[in-house]
XYZ file of C-alpha atoms in Angstrom:
543
model
C 0.000 0.106 -0.091
C 1.614 3.394 -1.220
C 1.461 5.649 1.794
C -0.243 9.196 1.823
C 1.724 11.752 0.152
C 2.142 15.150 2.346
C -0.248 16.858 -0.328
C -2.999 14.481 0.460
C -1.838 14.366 4.414
C -2.578 18.414 3.772
C -6.004 17.885 2.206
C -7.351 15.488 4.904
C -5.954 18.005 7.855
C -8.025 20.722 6.001
C -10.858 18.551 6.095
C -10.593 17.843 9.468
C -9.946 21.511 10.406
C -6.534 20.547 12.272
C -4.885 23.942 10.802
C -1.712 23.524 12.362
C -1.091 19.963 10.911
C -2.677 21.250 7.419
C 0.004 24.243 7.384
C 3.105 21.697 8.032
C 1.696 19.276 5.632
C 1.277 21.850 2.734
C 4.588 23.332 3.246
C 6.218 20.074 3.047
C 4.174 19.240 -0.027
C 5.596 22.459 -1.621
C 9.049 22.062 -1.089
C 8.678 18.495 -2.422
C 6.992 19.590 -5.367
C 5.389 22.956 -5.598
C 3.644 22.349 -9.217
C 1.657 19.640 -7.569
C -0.522 22.128 -5.335
C -3.638 23.561 -7.112
C -5.155 26.565 -6.988
C -7.745 25.248 -4.560
C -4.805 23.552 -2.649
C -2.981 26.936 -2.022
C -6.366 28.689 -1.028
C -6.605 26.054 1.490
C -2.815 26.271 2.511
C -3.503 29.979 2.807
C -6.991 29.830 5.271
C -4.838 27.249 7.241
C -2.333 29.562 7.730
C -4.237 32.561 8.212
C -6.333 30.608 11.079
C -3.309 29.692 12.902
C -2.647 33.331 13.212
C 0.370 33.566 10.344
C -1.044 36.076 7.947
C 2.002 37.276 6.314
C 2.544 33.408 4.872
C -1.166 33.065 4.137
C -0.644 36.442 1.787
C 2.134 34.675 0.231
C 0.245 31.474 -0.534
C -2.583 33.260 -1.862
C -0.410 35.586 -4.088
C 1.110 32.277 -5.703
C -2.414 31.391 -6.200
C -3.657 34.157 -8.010
C -0.443 34.288 -10.231
C -0.966 30.782 -11.196
C -4.539 31.148 -11.972
C -3.673 34.274 -14.035
C -0.673 31.946 -15.721
C -3.259 29.245 -17.030
C -5.793 31.652 -18.072
C -7.991 31.118 -15.289
C -9.511 34.843 -14.604
C -12.019 33.129 -12.370
C -9.567 31.435 -10.035
C -7.518 34.609 -10.087
C -10.550 36.887 -9.305
C -11.782 34.806 -6.338
C -7.750 34.692 -4.619
C -7.541 38.272 -5.274
C -11.185 38.651 -3.492
C -10.275 36.022 -0.519
C -7.090 38.007 0.159
C -8.466 41.260 0.358
C -11.102 39.881 2.958
C -7.856 37.903 5.254
C -6.226 41.776 4.887
C -9.390 43.648 6.036
C -9.455 41.121 8.844
C -5.957 41.561 9.473
C -6.566 45.359 9.858
C -4.295 45.938 6.610
C -6.974 48.269 4.874
C -4.699 49.664 2.334
C -3.498 46.231 1.183
C -7.052 45.198 0.965
C -8.108 47.818 -0.959
C -5.465 46.902 -3.762
C -6.578 43.410 -4.072
C -9.973 44.019 -3.697
C -9.663 46.702 -6.876
C -7.758 43.929 -8.622
C -10.274 41.396 -8.076
C -12.776 43.740 -9.289
C -10.931 44.263 -12.450
C -10.701 40.422 -13.427
C -14.547 39.847 -12.141
C -15.484 42.474 -14.691
C -14.057 40.192 -17.464
C -16.246 37.445 -16.230
C -20.007 36.337 -17.041
C -20.841 35.635 -13.215
C -23.482 33.117 -14.229
C -20.885 30.935 -15.044
C -18.082 31.975 -12.968
C -20.024 31.996 -9.584
C -16.623 31.953 -7.384
C -15.578 35.352 -9.061
C -18.309 37.030 -7.117
C -16.046 36.656 -4.041
C -14.097 39.482 -5.323
C -16.667 41.775 -4.809
C -17.344 41.115 -1.238
C -14.706 42.962 -0.027
C -15.197 46.003 -2.306
C -19.064 45.880 -0.593
C -17.577 46.110 2.892
C -15.105 48.625 1.734
C -18.205 51.138 0.845
C -19.652 50.041 4.199
C -16.523 51.236 6.156
C -16.420 54.394 4.354
C -20.111 55.501 5.190
C -21.536 54.963 1.492
C -24.327 52.681 2.827
C -26.518 52.735 -0.263
C -23.749 51.653 -2.554
C -22.534 49.057 -0.051
C -25.957 47.674 0.411
C -26.575 47.605 -3.628
C -23.665 45.303 -3.614
C -24.622 43.318 -0.984
C -28.218 42.807 -2.731
C -26.126 42.001 -6.104
C -24.192 39.432 -4.157
C -27.454 38.132 -2.629
C -29.067 37.525 -5.703
C -26.223 35.577 -7.315
C -26.025 33.257 -4.322
C -29.828 32.600 -3.975
C -29.727 31.715 -7.696
C -26.698 29.266 -7.479
C -27.377 28.074 -3.908
C -24.025 29.494 -2.257
C -24.111 29.534 1.338
C -20.842 31.646 1.732
C -22.204 34.018 -0.406
C -25.355 34.162 0.753
C -23.938 34.822 4.609
C -21.643 37.375 3.535
C -24.644 39.440 1.661
C -27.134 38.864 4.651
C -24.321 39.588 6.939
C -23.074 42.883 5.115
C -26.970 44.414 4.624
C -27.296 44.018 8.453
C -24.242 45.223 9.455
C -25.511 48.361 6.915
C -28.989 48.291 8.514
C -28.006 48.631 11.787
C -25.455 51.590 11.189
C -28.697 53.185 9.864
C -30.822 52.839 13.115
C -32.910 50.628 11.472
C -32.025 47.773 14.136
C -34.829 45.376 13.826
C -34.476 44.761 9.918
C -30.651 44.717 10.659
C -30.733 41.796 13.317
C -33.225 40.167 11.351
C -30.836 39.959 8.185
C -27.836 39.358 10.859
C -29.788 35.928 11.948
C -29.759 35.099 8.715
C -25.958 34.620 8.304
C -25.394 33.542 12.072
C -27.386 30.538 11.766
C -25.581 28.537 9.320
C -22.603 29.813 10.558
C -23.010 28.613 14.195
C -24.242 25.495 12.788
C -21.082 24.981 11.038
C -22.319 24.846 7.599
C -20.063 27.857 6.474
C -16.515 27.749 5.398
C -14.200 28.748 8.377
C -12.984 32.427 6.736
C -16.706 33.125 6.215
C -17.681 31.738 9.728
C -15.018 33.684 11.612
C -15.619 37.260 9.366
C -19.652 36.555 10.108
C -19.500 35.928 13.892
C -16.844 38.386 14.731
C -18.572 41.389 13.868
C -22.255 40.051 14.471
C -21.199 39.260 17.808
C -19.975 42.962 18.423
C -23.452 44.326 17.157
C -25.130 42.025 19.589
C -23.107 43.023 22.683
C -22.941 46.596 21.867
C -26.832 46.635 20.855
C -27.959 45.299 24.370
C -29.449 42.194 22.855
C -28.250 39.923 25.508
C -30.645 36.893 24.137
C -28.654 37.065 20.925
C -25.396 37.883 22.610
C -25.534 34.680 24.803
C -26.948 32.589 22.020
C -24.170 33.493 19.386
C -21.378 33.498 21.930
C -21.998 30.342 22.924
C -22.395 28.969 19.422
C -19.093 30.458 18.399
C -17.523 29.086 21.535
C -18.582 25.874 20.775
C -17.221 26.130 16.788
C -13.717 27.108 18.295
C -13.331 24.816 20.732
C -13.636 22.190 18.710
C -10.920 23.208 16.661
C -7.976 23.014 19.192
C -5.297 24.462 16.573
C -7.270 27.314 15.591
C -5.226 30.320 16.677
C -7.364 33.521 15.164
C -10.545 34.730 16.399
C -10.021 32.618 19.536
C -9.180 35.779 21.476
C -12.609 37.253 19.984
C -14.062 34.181 21.569
C -12.735 34.425 25.052
C -13.292 38.277 25.050
C -17.038 37.635 24.465
C -17.182 34.879 26.870
C -15.528 37.302 29.311
C -18.200 40.271 28.670
C -21.129 37.766 29.481
C -19.382 36.209 32.791
C -18.431 40.101 33.972
C -22.271 41.091 33.232
C -23.498 38.045 35.106
C -21.159 38.733 38.269
C -19.068 35.821 37.812
C -15.807 37.842 37.571
C -13.120 35.311 38.351
C -14.703 33.249 35.393
C -14.580 36.849 33.211
C -10.756 37.134 34.185
C -10.186 33.627 33.349
C -11.642 33.997 30.064
C -10.013 37.657 29.427
C -6.604 35.875 30.143
C -7.431 33.424 27.531
C -7.791 36.206 24.955
C -4.794 37.855 25.883
C -2.994 34.520 25.897
C -4.625 34.105 21.729
C -3.320 37.488 21.384
C 0.181 36.660 22.224
C 0.073 33.252 20.197
C -1.026 35.000 17.027
C -4.897 35.922 17.251
C -4.521 39.365 15.303
C -8.173 39.841 15.428
C -7.848 39.725 19.756
C -5.584 42.897 20.002
C -8.433 45.189 21.018
C -10.758 43.006 22.405
C -8.611 41.771 24.477
C -6.803 44.368 25.930
C -10.266 45.902 26.391
C -11.809 43.585 28.062
C -8.970 43.381 30.320
C -9.527 47.075 31.243
C -12.832 46.828 31.896
C -12.434 44.224 34.586
C -9.730 46.216 35.986
C -11.894 49.248 36.332
C -15.092 47.546 37.774
C -12.781 46.247 40.790
C -11.235 49.581 41.060
C -7.713 48.965 39.714
C -7.156 52.153 37.569
C -3.899 51.987 36.874
C -3.973 48.699 35.584
C -7.096 49.673 33.266
C -5.565 52.568 31.929
C -2.653 50.991 30.736
C -4.775 48.175 28.609
C -7.147 50.724 27.601
C -3.948 52.573 26.016
C -2.804 49.386 24.663
C -6.263 48.600 22.928
C -6.417 52.444 21.607
C -2.953 51.697 19.904
C -5.209 49.253 17.525
C -6.704 52.575 15.953
C -10.015 52.043 17.806
C -11.424 54.802 20.025
C -11.700 52.216 23.901
C -15.008 54.079 24.602
C -16.877 54.455 26.650
C -14.678 52.383 29.394
C -11.412 54.786 29.719
C -14.029 57.928 30.043
C -15.622 56.025 32.904
C -12.103 55.093 34.356
C -11.452 59.019 34.293
C -14.896 59.556 35.995
C -14.112 57.027 38.796
C -10.537 58.507 39.246
C -12.596 61.747 39.845
C -12.175 63.679 36.732
C -15.217 64.321 35.117
C -14.339 67.161 32.803
C -11.865 64.831 31.362
C -14.348 62.119 30.993
C -17.006 64.537 29.766
C -14.552 65.522 26.917
C -13.480 61.988 25.878
C -17.211 60.755 25.608
C -18.131 64.068 23.792
C -15.333 63.352 21.202
C -16.235 59.620 21.087
C -19.690 60.454 20.212
C -19.125 63.412 17.769
C -19.696 61.913 14.099
C -20.235 58.115 14.628
C -22.533 56.169 13.453
C -26.277 55.360 14.839
C -25.323 52.235 16.124
C -21.961 53.433 18.192
C -23.604 56.293 19.489
C -26.026 54.317 20.692
C -23.550 52.375 22.534
C -22.403 55.365 24.663
C -25.881 56.868 25.241
C -25.444 55.250 28.839
C -21.792 56.637 29.458
C -22.898 59.746 28.290
C -25.802 60.436 30.098
C -23.733 59.006 33.621
C -20.873 61.215 32.826
C -22.952 64.443 31.873
C -24.410 64.198 34.869
C -21.134 63.989 37.049
C -20.072 66.978 34.874
C -23.229 69.210 35.998
C -24.332 69.231 32.877
C -27.972 67.979 33.556
C -29.659 69.056 29.960
C -27.288 67.133 28.205
C -27.880 64.091 30.368
C -31.481 64.637 29.713
C -30.933 64.196 26.202
C -28.795 61.299 25.879
C -31.446 59.498 27.885
C -34.319 60.737 25.833
C -32.133 59.568 22.958
C -31.197 56.322 24.477
C -35.334 55.904 25.398
C -36.246 56.524 21.596
C -33.770 53.738 20.633
C -34.599 51.251 22.860
C -38.596 51.826 21.718
C -37.596 50.654 18.370
C -36.012 47.330 19.537
C -36.731 46.744 23.274
C -35.211 43.922 24.765
C -34.742 43.230 28.574
C -30.982 44.508 28.937
C -31.959 47.608 26.818
C -34.827 48.287 28.716
C -33.076 48.180 31.751
C -29.720 50.079 30.912
C -32.702 52.458 29.665
C -34.399 52.740 32.990
C -31.377 53.230 35.128
C -30.382 56.052 32.755
C -33.635 57.992 33.544
C -33.689 57.484 36.824
C -30.379 59.094 37.297
C -31.703 62.173 35.163
C -34.992 62.305 36.841
C -32.942 62.219 40.235
C -30.736 64.948 39.339
C -33.473 67.128 38.148
C -35.132 66.867 41.696
C -38.232 64.325 40.675
C -37.474 61.737 43.610
C -40.855 59.810 42.765
C -40.568 59.713 38.986
C -36.919 58.606 39.926
C -37.487 55.863 42.143
C -40.382 54.167 39.757
C -37.452 54.380 36.844
C -35.407 52.541 39.873
C -37.661 49.833 40.573
C -38.121 48.856 36.755
C -34.286 48.882 36.301
C -33.336 47.323 39.265
C -36.350 44.163 38.848
C -34.898 44.261 35.277
C -31.339 43.662 35.791
C -32.172 40.978 38.581
C -34.248 38.968 35.819
C -31.234 38.771 33.488
C -29.028 38.012 36.530
C -26.818 41.192 36.737
C -25.977 41.564 40.104
C -23.168 44.519 39.791
C -25.949 46.558 37.750
C -28.562 45.530 40.601
C -25.976 46.874 43.281
C -25.915 50.155 41.497
C -29.722 50.890 41.321
C -29.448 50.075 45.431
C -26.689 52.488 45.711
C -28.893 55.188 43.427
C -31.851 54.469 45.525
C -30.226 55.089 48.776
C -28.882 58.154 47.210
C -32.399 59.503 46.568
C -34.356 58.504 49.565
C -31.096 60.158 52.046
C -31.852 63.169 49.747
C -35.674 63.170 50.069
C -36.558 61.929 53.673
C -32.753 62.111 55.576
C -29.931 59.331 56.157
C -32.388 56.496 57.911
C -34.108 56.203 55.002
C -31.253 55.484 52.526
C -29.660 53.137 55.060
C -31.526 49.650 53.986
C -30.926 49.937 50.213
C -27.021 51.224 50.926
C -26.572 48.188 53.043
C -27.604 46.002 50.025
C -26.001 47.923 47.479
C -22.617 47.505 49.582
C -23.261 43.799 50.206
C -23.465 43.255 46.436
C -20.119 45.533 45.524
C -18.252 43.410 48.487
C -19.170 40.105 47.146
C -18.149 41.029 43.491
C -14.910 42.969 44.600
C -15.928 46.421 43.167
C -13.484 48.025 45.741
C -14.026 51.789 45.068
C -18.026 51.293 44.754
C -17.747 49.611 48.120
C -15.554 53.238 48.685
C -18.538 55.004 47.584
C -21.271 53.701 49.250
C -19.046 53.910 52.965
C -18.437 57.659 51.790
C -21.961 58.421 51.788
C -22.272 57.267 55.628
C -18.943 59.022 56.775
C -17.065 55.358 56.879
C -13.287 55.179 56.087
C -13.156 51.721 54.558
C -9.980 49.428 53.927
C -11.562 49.045 50.301
C -10.069 52.424 49.469
C -6.414 51.508 49.683
C -4.640 49.316 47.166
C -2.430 46.767 48.606
C 0.488 48.672 48.173
C -0.645 51.212 50.296
C -1.624 49.078 52.931
C 1.768 47.848 52.927
C 3.240 51.079 53.561
C 0.767 51.741 56.407
C 1.599 48.851 58.129
C 5.190 49.459 58.145
C 4.402 53.111 59.508
C 2.332 51.906 62.329
C 6.206 49.922 63.506
C 7.344 53.766 63.946
C 9.475 53.454 60.530
C 10.253 56.764 58.580
C 9.504 57.331 55.113
C 12.955 56.465 54.313
C 12.628 52.934 56.873
C 9.322 51.976 54.486
C 11.328 52.516 51.367
C 14.111 50.430 52.177
C 11.949 47.562 53.548
C 10.101 47.928 50.397
C 12.659 48.920 47.549
C 10.946 52.158 47.063
C 12.350 55.644 46.675
C 11.323 58.184 49.562
C 9.216 60.092 46.724
C 7.588 57.078 46.025
C 6.334 56.387 50.013
C 5.646 60.043 50.775
C 3.151 59.751 47.690
C 1.346 56.589 49.200
C 1.062 58.223 52.756
C -0.545 61.199 50.640
C -3.084 59.050 49.261
C -3.681 57.044 52.643
C -4.304 60.452 54.292
C -6.666 61.754 51.562
C -8.680 58.424 51.033
C -8.776 58.179 54.780
C -9.743 61.592 55.518
C -6.561 61.370 58.305
C -4.039 64.266 58.532
C -0.999 62.507 60.561
C 0.885 59.289 60.800
C -0.751 58.723 64.659
C -3.751 59.032 63.407
C -3.480 56.823 60.335
C -2.080 54.127 62.730
C -4.785 54.648 65.484
C -7.288 53.518 62.434
C -4.790 50.537 60.994
C -5.327 49.067 64.751
C -9.087 49.672 64.714
C -9.426 48.217 61.533
C -7.297 44.845 62.277
C -4.761 44.930 59.277
C -1.776 45.190 61.907
């Protein structure tokens, strides 16, 4: 019996979706006899390399497929290779290269009768996305409709999914969210069911998950995230897009209050990024930043937000919210206003809850009212439980600022019940905190004590350190949760009678750094001397 060749091993590995093995076997086959690889083999090799995070080598394989097709007079094959190349480059963030290859593919496709050369329609896909990305939505829809017509005529599932997905994205960008999600559903169903090619599956799922998560559609976000996780986990040699999968799992775990699980998923997203998942650079860093922010680890959060920003995407509203927590309301206001200026409707909708919160903190109640009203209008168009809850909480905050305590409590009751129904404990605690403030303002300190204690318990269970501090500050309590681990270390050494120099030597820090830590400790605890800080430390039992 003749042993299988390297090329046959490569083809089998592709069929079994063992991408690492496929990449290696095709490389061996090329070294043995490069002429034996067909254009389809080269495209499969490029797919395997792309999904392993080796985008540069994938480009080389597709370039060879394109040139080989042209040399044989196969214009349709060359157009298809150019189209696939353009899609891969778009996914890798190489917009200029994607444009060059997309234009090349279109020039070739224009020489063909699309009825006889269905595969050449792949070349139209990146140009349709290109029109969408530059804001020419009408032209993008026209191109996606053309792709859909050909796909329907000849039963091409991948082209049909691209068309439905692209049209859905365009509609949501126009604010036609219900229509957009209906079209996205048509693309996602075959994707998560495994009926599409790997590249099409990844392109469709990655961006559609983003729309669902950011559009407050929790039911779709959970269903699609679970389906994509199952698809990724079934391919252990997959690298590209795994970071996306873990990041979206982390986002859901964060919402549901399982922050340890969220941290584990976010860490896996970061591991995928380091392993070569070029699609994860923004989401991995942004998701880790969000967890740091919620836990009150603001320096670590800022670092991760800045790494996310280096990808070219604006890390909002998270970065602005971190600035707000740090006490810079004006900076947060400037950030979120800049982020909301000139964006599409879907992106603006995602920012509105943060806009309302930050504008209130900055003292612009009128701007907060406009944001809350705009959010409510969007929610009426596409009501979902999460969207309704977010809208009610924003309305309650604005009503409280306007002095309408009774109306605010009504909206807050709606928000709290909705958040509880979808198992969002951090948001429930936020509702309790606001309720406590409203009742204190209206009827005195005793009236707000019960909801504030409930809020505090919720924040403590989650590990939301700065939120615990915020609750304690309302009751005049000095909370140990206000201090960082390093500040507690410094305070413990101060209680032993060490000078700043002695503390610095013990912790391998500079005296200036120790002085800064002590200043922060005094400010957070509202104390004025080492003696007072020492007494407080003994009272709290931290020494």
